[in-house]
Tab-separated table of C-alpha atoms in Angstrom:
chain	number	residue	atom	x	y	z
A	1	UNK	CA	-20.470	-115.180	-48.937
A	2	UNK	CA	-18.243	-112.696	-50.540
A	3	UNK	CA	-18.259	-108.937	-49.783
A	4	UNK	CA	-16.695	-106.184	-51.771
A	5	UNK	CA	-16.025	-102.597	-50.835
A	6	UNK	CA	-14.170	-99.500	-51.878
A	7	UNK	CA	-11.973	-96.957	-50.186
A	8	UNK	CA	-13.266	-93.394	-50.066
A	9	UNK	CA	-11.604	-90.078	-49.507
A	10	UNK	CA	-12.768	-87.398	-47.134
A	11	UNK	CA	-11.773	-83.981	-45.675
A	12	UNK	CA	-11.666	-82.549	-42.163
A	13	UNK	CA	-13.350	-79.225	-41.223
A	14	UNK	CA	-11.661	-76.116	-39.564
A	15	UNK	CA	-8.798	-73.746	-40.299
A	16	UNK	CA	-5.120	-73.816	-39.638
A	17	UNK	CA	-3.615	-70.589	-38.029
A	18	UNK	CA	-0.155	-69.582	-39.048
A	19	UNK	CA	1.701	-67.898	-36.106
A	20	UNK	CA	2.601	-64.229	-36.611
A	21	UNK	CA	6.249	-63.522	-35.793
A	22	UNK	CA	6.809	-61.137	-32.818
A	23	UNK	CA	9.047	-58.277	-33.909
A	24	UNK	CA	12.255	-57.731	-32.027
A	25	UNK	CA	11.950	-54.483	-29.947
A	26	UNK	CA	14.132	-51.613	-31.047
A	27	UNK	CA	16.598	-50.364	-28.417
A	28	UNK	CA	15.297	-47.406	-26.340
A	29	UNK	CA	17.701	-44.538	-25.867
A	30	UNK	CA	17.280	-42.980	-22.385
A	31	UNK	CA	18.230	-39.316	-22.426
A	32	UNK	CA	19.301	-37.702	-19.142
A	33	UNK	CA	17.918	-34.161	-18.760
A	34	UNK	CA	18.344	-31.697	-15.915
A	35	UNK	CA	16.086	-28.690	-15.321
A	36	UNK	CA	17.446	-25.916	-13.138
A	37	UNK	CA	15.181	-23.383	-11.407
A	38	UNK	CA	16.489	-20.324	-9.605
A	39	UNK	CA	14.290	-19.356	-6.697
A	40	UNK	CA	13.891	-15.715	-5.751
A	41	UNK	CA	16.256	-15.098	-2.866
A	42	UNK	CA	13.614	-13.031	-1.090
A	43	UNK	CA	10.422	-14.716	-0.038
A	44	UNK	CA	7.290	-13.040	-1.338
A	45	UNK	CA	5.799	-10.813	1.339
A	46	UNK	CA	8.730	-10.901	3.772
A	47	UNK	CA	10.093	-7.441	4.543
A	48	UNK	CA	12.061	-5.897	7.413
A	49	UNK	CA	11.290	-2.190	7.856
A	50	UNK	CA	13.390	0.345	9.732
A	51	UNK	CA	11.708	3.677	10.487
A	52	UNK	CA	14.198	6.529	11.054
A	53	UNK	CA	12.263	9.361	12.678
A	54	UNK	CA	13.554	12.916	12.945
A	55	UNK	CA	13.438	13.865	16.658
A	56	UNK	CA	14.535	17.485	16.330
A	57	UNK	CA	12.553	20.425	17.698
A	58	UNK	CA	10.359	20.966	14.608
A	59	UNK	CA	8.963	17.446	14.322
A	60	UNK	CA	6.109	17.232	16.839
A	61	UNK	CA	3.321	17.727	14.295
A	62	UNK	CA	4.919	15.340	11.766
A	63	UNK	CA	5.301	12.571	14.325
A	64	UNK	CA	1.657	12.992	15.310
A	65	UNK	CA	0.569	12.888	11.658
A	66	UNK	CA	2.538	9.690	11.068
A	67	UNK	CA	0.968	8.065	14.123
A	68	UNK	CA	-2.558	9.225	13.207
A	69	UNK	CA	-2.298	7.869	9.645
A	70	UNK	CA	-0.551	4.636	10.528
A	71	UNK	CA	-3.801	2.689	10.795
A	72	UNK	CA	-4.523	2.952	7.064
A	73	UNK	CA	-0.911	2.114	6.262
A	74	UNK	CA	-0.782	-1.049	8.345
A	75	UNK	CA	-4.235	-2.172	7.209
A	76	UNK	CA	-2.801	-2.596	3.710
A	77	UNK	CA	-0.101	-4.866	5.124
A	78	UNK	CA	-2.670	-6.919	7.017
A	79	UNK	CA	-4.923	-7.361	3.992
A	80	UNK	CA	-1.979	-8.323	1.778
A	81	UNK	CA	-0.665	-10.776	4.390
A	82	UNK	CA	2.785	-9.199	4.296
A	83	UNK	CA	5.099	-10.938	6.751
A	84	UNK	CA	6.925	-7.943	8.192
A	85	UNK	CA	9.130	-6.853	11.050
A	86	UNK	CA	9.501	-3.215	12.070
A	87	UNK	CA	11.905	-1.239	14.213
A	88	UNK	CA	12.327	2.438	14.999
A	89	UNK	CA	15.322	4.695	15.573
A	90	UNK	CA	15.905	8.464	15.358
A	91	UNK	CA	17.997	10.869	13.298
A	92	UNK	CA	20.022	11.867	16.381
A	93	UNK	CA	23.577	10.819	15.604
A	94	UNK	CA	25.121	11.908	18.886
A	95	UNK	CA	26.893	9.318	21.016
A	96	UNK	CA	24.041	8.581	23.430
A	97	UNK	CA	21.391	7.978	20.743
A	98	UNK	CA	23.185	7.016	17.530
A	99	UNK	CA	21.280	4.112	15.986
A	100	UNK	CA	19.651	2.940	19.217
A	101	UNK	CA	16.308	1.154	18.928
A	102	UNK	CA	13.206	2.912	20.197
A	103	UNK	CA	10.743	0.606	21.945
A	104	UNK	CA	10.515	-3.152	21.436
A	105	UNK	CA	10.753	-4.436	17.849
A	106	UNK	CA	9.241	-7.762	18.961
A	107	UNK	CA	5.938	-5.932	19.381
A	108	UNK	CA	6.023	-4.587	15.814
A	109	UNK	CA	5.813	-7.841	13.847
A	110	UNK	CA	3.204	-9.449	11.635
A	111	UNK	CA	2.569	-12.023	14.345
A	112	UNK	CA	1.918	-9.255	16.865
A	113	UNK	CA	-0.503	-7.608	14.435
A	114	UNK	CA	-2.464	-10.840	13.976
A	115	UNK	CA	-2.561	-11.440	17.712
A	116	UNK	CA	-3.963	-8.016	18.582
A	117	UNK	CA	-4.227	-5.304	15.943
A	118	UNK	CA	-5.296	-2.541	18.355
A	119	UNK	CA	-2.414	-3.260	20.696
A	120	UNK	CA	-0.003	-3.362	17.756
A	121	UNK	CA	-1.128	0.056	16.479
A	122	UNK	CA	-1.002	1.493	19.976
A	123	UNK	CA	2.581	0.312	20.417
A	124	UNK	CA	3.628	1.824	17.086
A	125	UNK	CA	2.021	5.161	17.911
A	126	UNK	CA	3.813	5.242	21.246
A	127	UNK	CA	7.199	4.302	19.806
A	128	UNK	CA	7.019	6.625	16.790
A	129	UNK	CA	6.463	9.568	19.137
A	130	UNK	CA	10.212	9.827	19.653
A	131	UNK	CA	10.057	13.356	21.041
A	132	UNK	CA	11.602	16.593	19.863
A	133	UNK	CA	14.660	16.926	22.094
A	134	UNK	CA	17.080	15.277	19.707
A	135	UNK	CA	19.956	16.886	17.874
A	136	UNK	CA	19.095	19.617	15.389
A	137	UNK	CA	21.634	18.065	13.033
A	138	UNK	CA	19.606	15.356	11.314
A	139	UNK	CA	21.722	12.341	10.356
A	140	UNK	CA	19.268	9.684	9.232
A	141	UNK	CA	21.690	7.847	6.953
A	142	UNK	CA	24.302	7.669	9.684
A	143	UNK	CA	21.885	6.449	12.359
A	144	UNK	CA	20.345	3.860	10.009
A	145	UNK	CA	23.833	2.465	9.407
A	146	UNK	CA	24.571	2.487	13.134
A	147	UNK	CA	21.289	0.695	13.821
A	148	UNK	CA	22.268	-2.100	11.444
A	149	UNK	CA	25.696	-2.363	13.039
A	150	UNK	CA	24.006	-2.770	16.406
A	151	UNK	CA	21.035	-5.000	15.572
A	152	UNK	CA	21.361	-6.543	12.095
A	153	UNK	CA	22.155	-10.003	13.459
A	154	UNK	CA	18.916	-10.123	15.465
A	155	UNK	CA	16.630	-7.891	13.403
A	156	UNK	CA	17.293	-8.813	9.781
A	157	UNK	CA	15.993	-12.032	8.228
A	158	UNK	CA	18.212	-13.503	5.539
A	159	UNK	CA	15.483	-14.040	2.917
A	160	UNK	CA	13.505	-10.851	3.588
A	161	UNK	CA	13.626	-7.545	1.737
A	162	UNK	CA	15.004	-4.591	3.704
A	163	UNK	CA	13.213	-1.256	3.595
A	164	UNK	CA	14.490	1.878	5.334
A	165	UNK	CA	12.087	4.816	5.673
A	166	UNK	CA	13.525	8.153	6.790
A	167	UNK	CA	11.008	10.751	8.019
A	168	UNK	CA	12.409	14.271	8.359
A	169	UNK	CA	11.779	17.937	7.609
A	170	UNK	CA	15.459	18.793	7.155
A	171	UNK	CA	18.206	17.860	4.707
A	172	UNK	CA	20.336	14.920	5.861
A	173	UNK	CA	23.610	16.021	7.427
A	174	UNK	CA	25.373	12.693	7.880
A	175	UNK	CA	29.147	12.838	7.940
A	176	UNK	CA	30.013	10.423	5.114
A	177	UNK	CA	29.158	10.605	1.374
A	178	UNK	CA	25.739	9.259	0.428
A	179	UNK	CA	27.285	6.605	-1.820
A	180	UNK	CA	29.128	5.164	1.147
A	181	UNK	CA	25.907	4.659	3.094
A	182	UNK	CA	24.174	3.304	0.006
A	183	UNK	CA	26.902	0.714	-0.507
A	184	UNK	CA	26.699	-0.324	3.129
A	185	UNK	CA	22.922	-0.891	2.992
A	186	UNK	CA	23.163	-2.866	-0.252
A	187	UNK	CA	25.916	-4.977	1.259
A	188	UNK	CA	23.531	-6.216	3.944
A	189	UNK	CA	21.833	-8.455	1.365
A	190	UNK	CA	23.041	-10.965	-1.207
A	191	UNK	CA	21.446	-8.868	-3.956
A	192	UNK	CA	21.325	-5.051	-4.010
A	193	UNK	CA	17.736	-5.117	-5.282
A	194	UNK	CA	16.603	-6.538	-1.953
A	195	UNK	CA	17.299	-3.164	-0.292
A	196	UNK	CA	15.154	-0.041	-0.697
A	197	UNK	CA	15.617	3.313	1.037
A	198	UNK	CA	12.729	5.796	1.009
A	199	UNK	CA	12.275	9.257	2.424
A	200	UNK	CA	9.204	11.103	3.654
A	201	UNK	CA	10.525	14.649	3.545
A	202	UNK	CA	9.802	18.296	2.877
A	203	UNK	CA	9.615	19.153	-0.816
A	204	UNK	CA	8.030	22.611	-0.651
A	205	UNK	CA	8.637	25.382	1.875
A	206	UNK	CA	5.925	27.556	3.382
A	207	UNK	CA	6.507	30.926	5.107
A	208	UNK	CA	5.108	29.604	8.415
A	209	UNK	CA	7.561	26.680	8.512
A	210	UNK	CA	10.877	28.507	8.575
A	211	UNK	CA	12.615	25.769	10.565
A	212	UNK	CA	12.220	23.311	7.689
A	213	UNK	CA	14.378	22.792	4.628
A	214	UNK	CA	13.855	20.899	1.386
């Protein structure tokens, strides 16, 4: 027998995906940047305090008042967590006493306060009672300078503020000009602003206190 047929055409299903070209990355410019921060040269809360107490004949009641009111003063330091060191000297600039430390400064530190507050306050009260047999020629600036010449290497901390507090009921009678002492104190630190000198002194005279001066 004979068979006949025909060729047919057909199509296939599906889609053809055309690849998407990957772009060439642009060059990244790396910029070098330096930030500089200047840290405060004095640590917050660190302060070395020198008390210069007048030990002349008219000072008994003032020394007692300072001791009696010290509790409220030091409580502020404790609450503020001020890391302090304290030392005491007198205004007697004569050879035997000039700038010499009264008591033990190691017992007047923040660490000593935290260890035993009552003992700390007791030590301060005892030390600050420097007596009234010192020279009647008050020289607080001179003796503060002499103290630093004696003890700065062991007492002062490099990053701490320095505060000098002079307590007296008489005008200072130190031998050198005030500016000279001021320059010396400022020179103890890398920045003058790290040094402060304060005075607790007589500002008004009363008839019953004839031994005092402004």
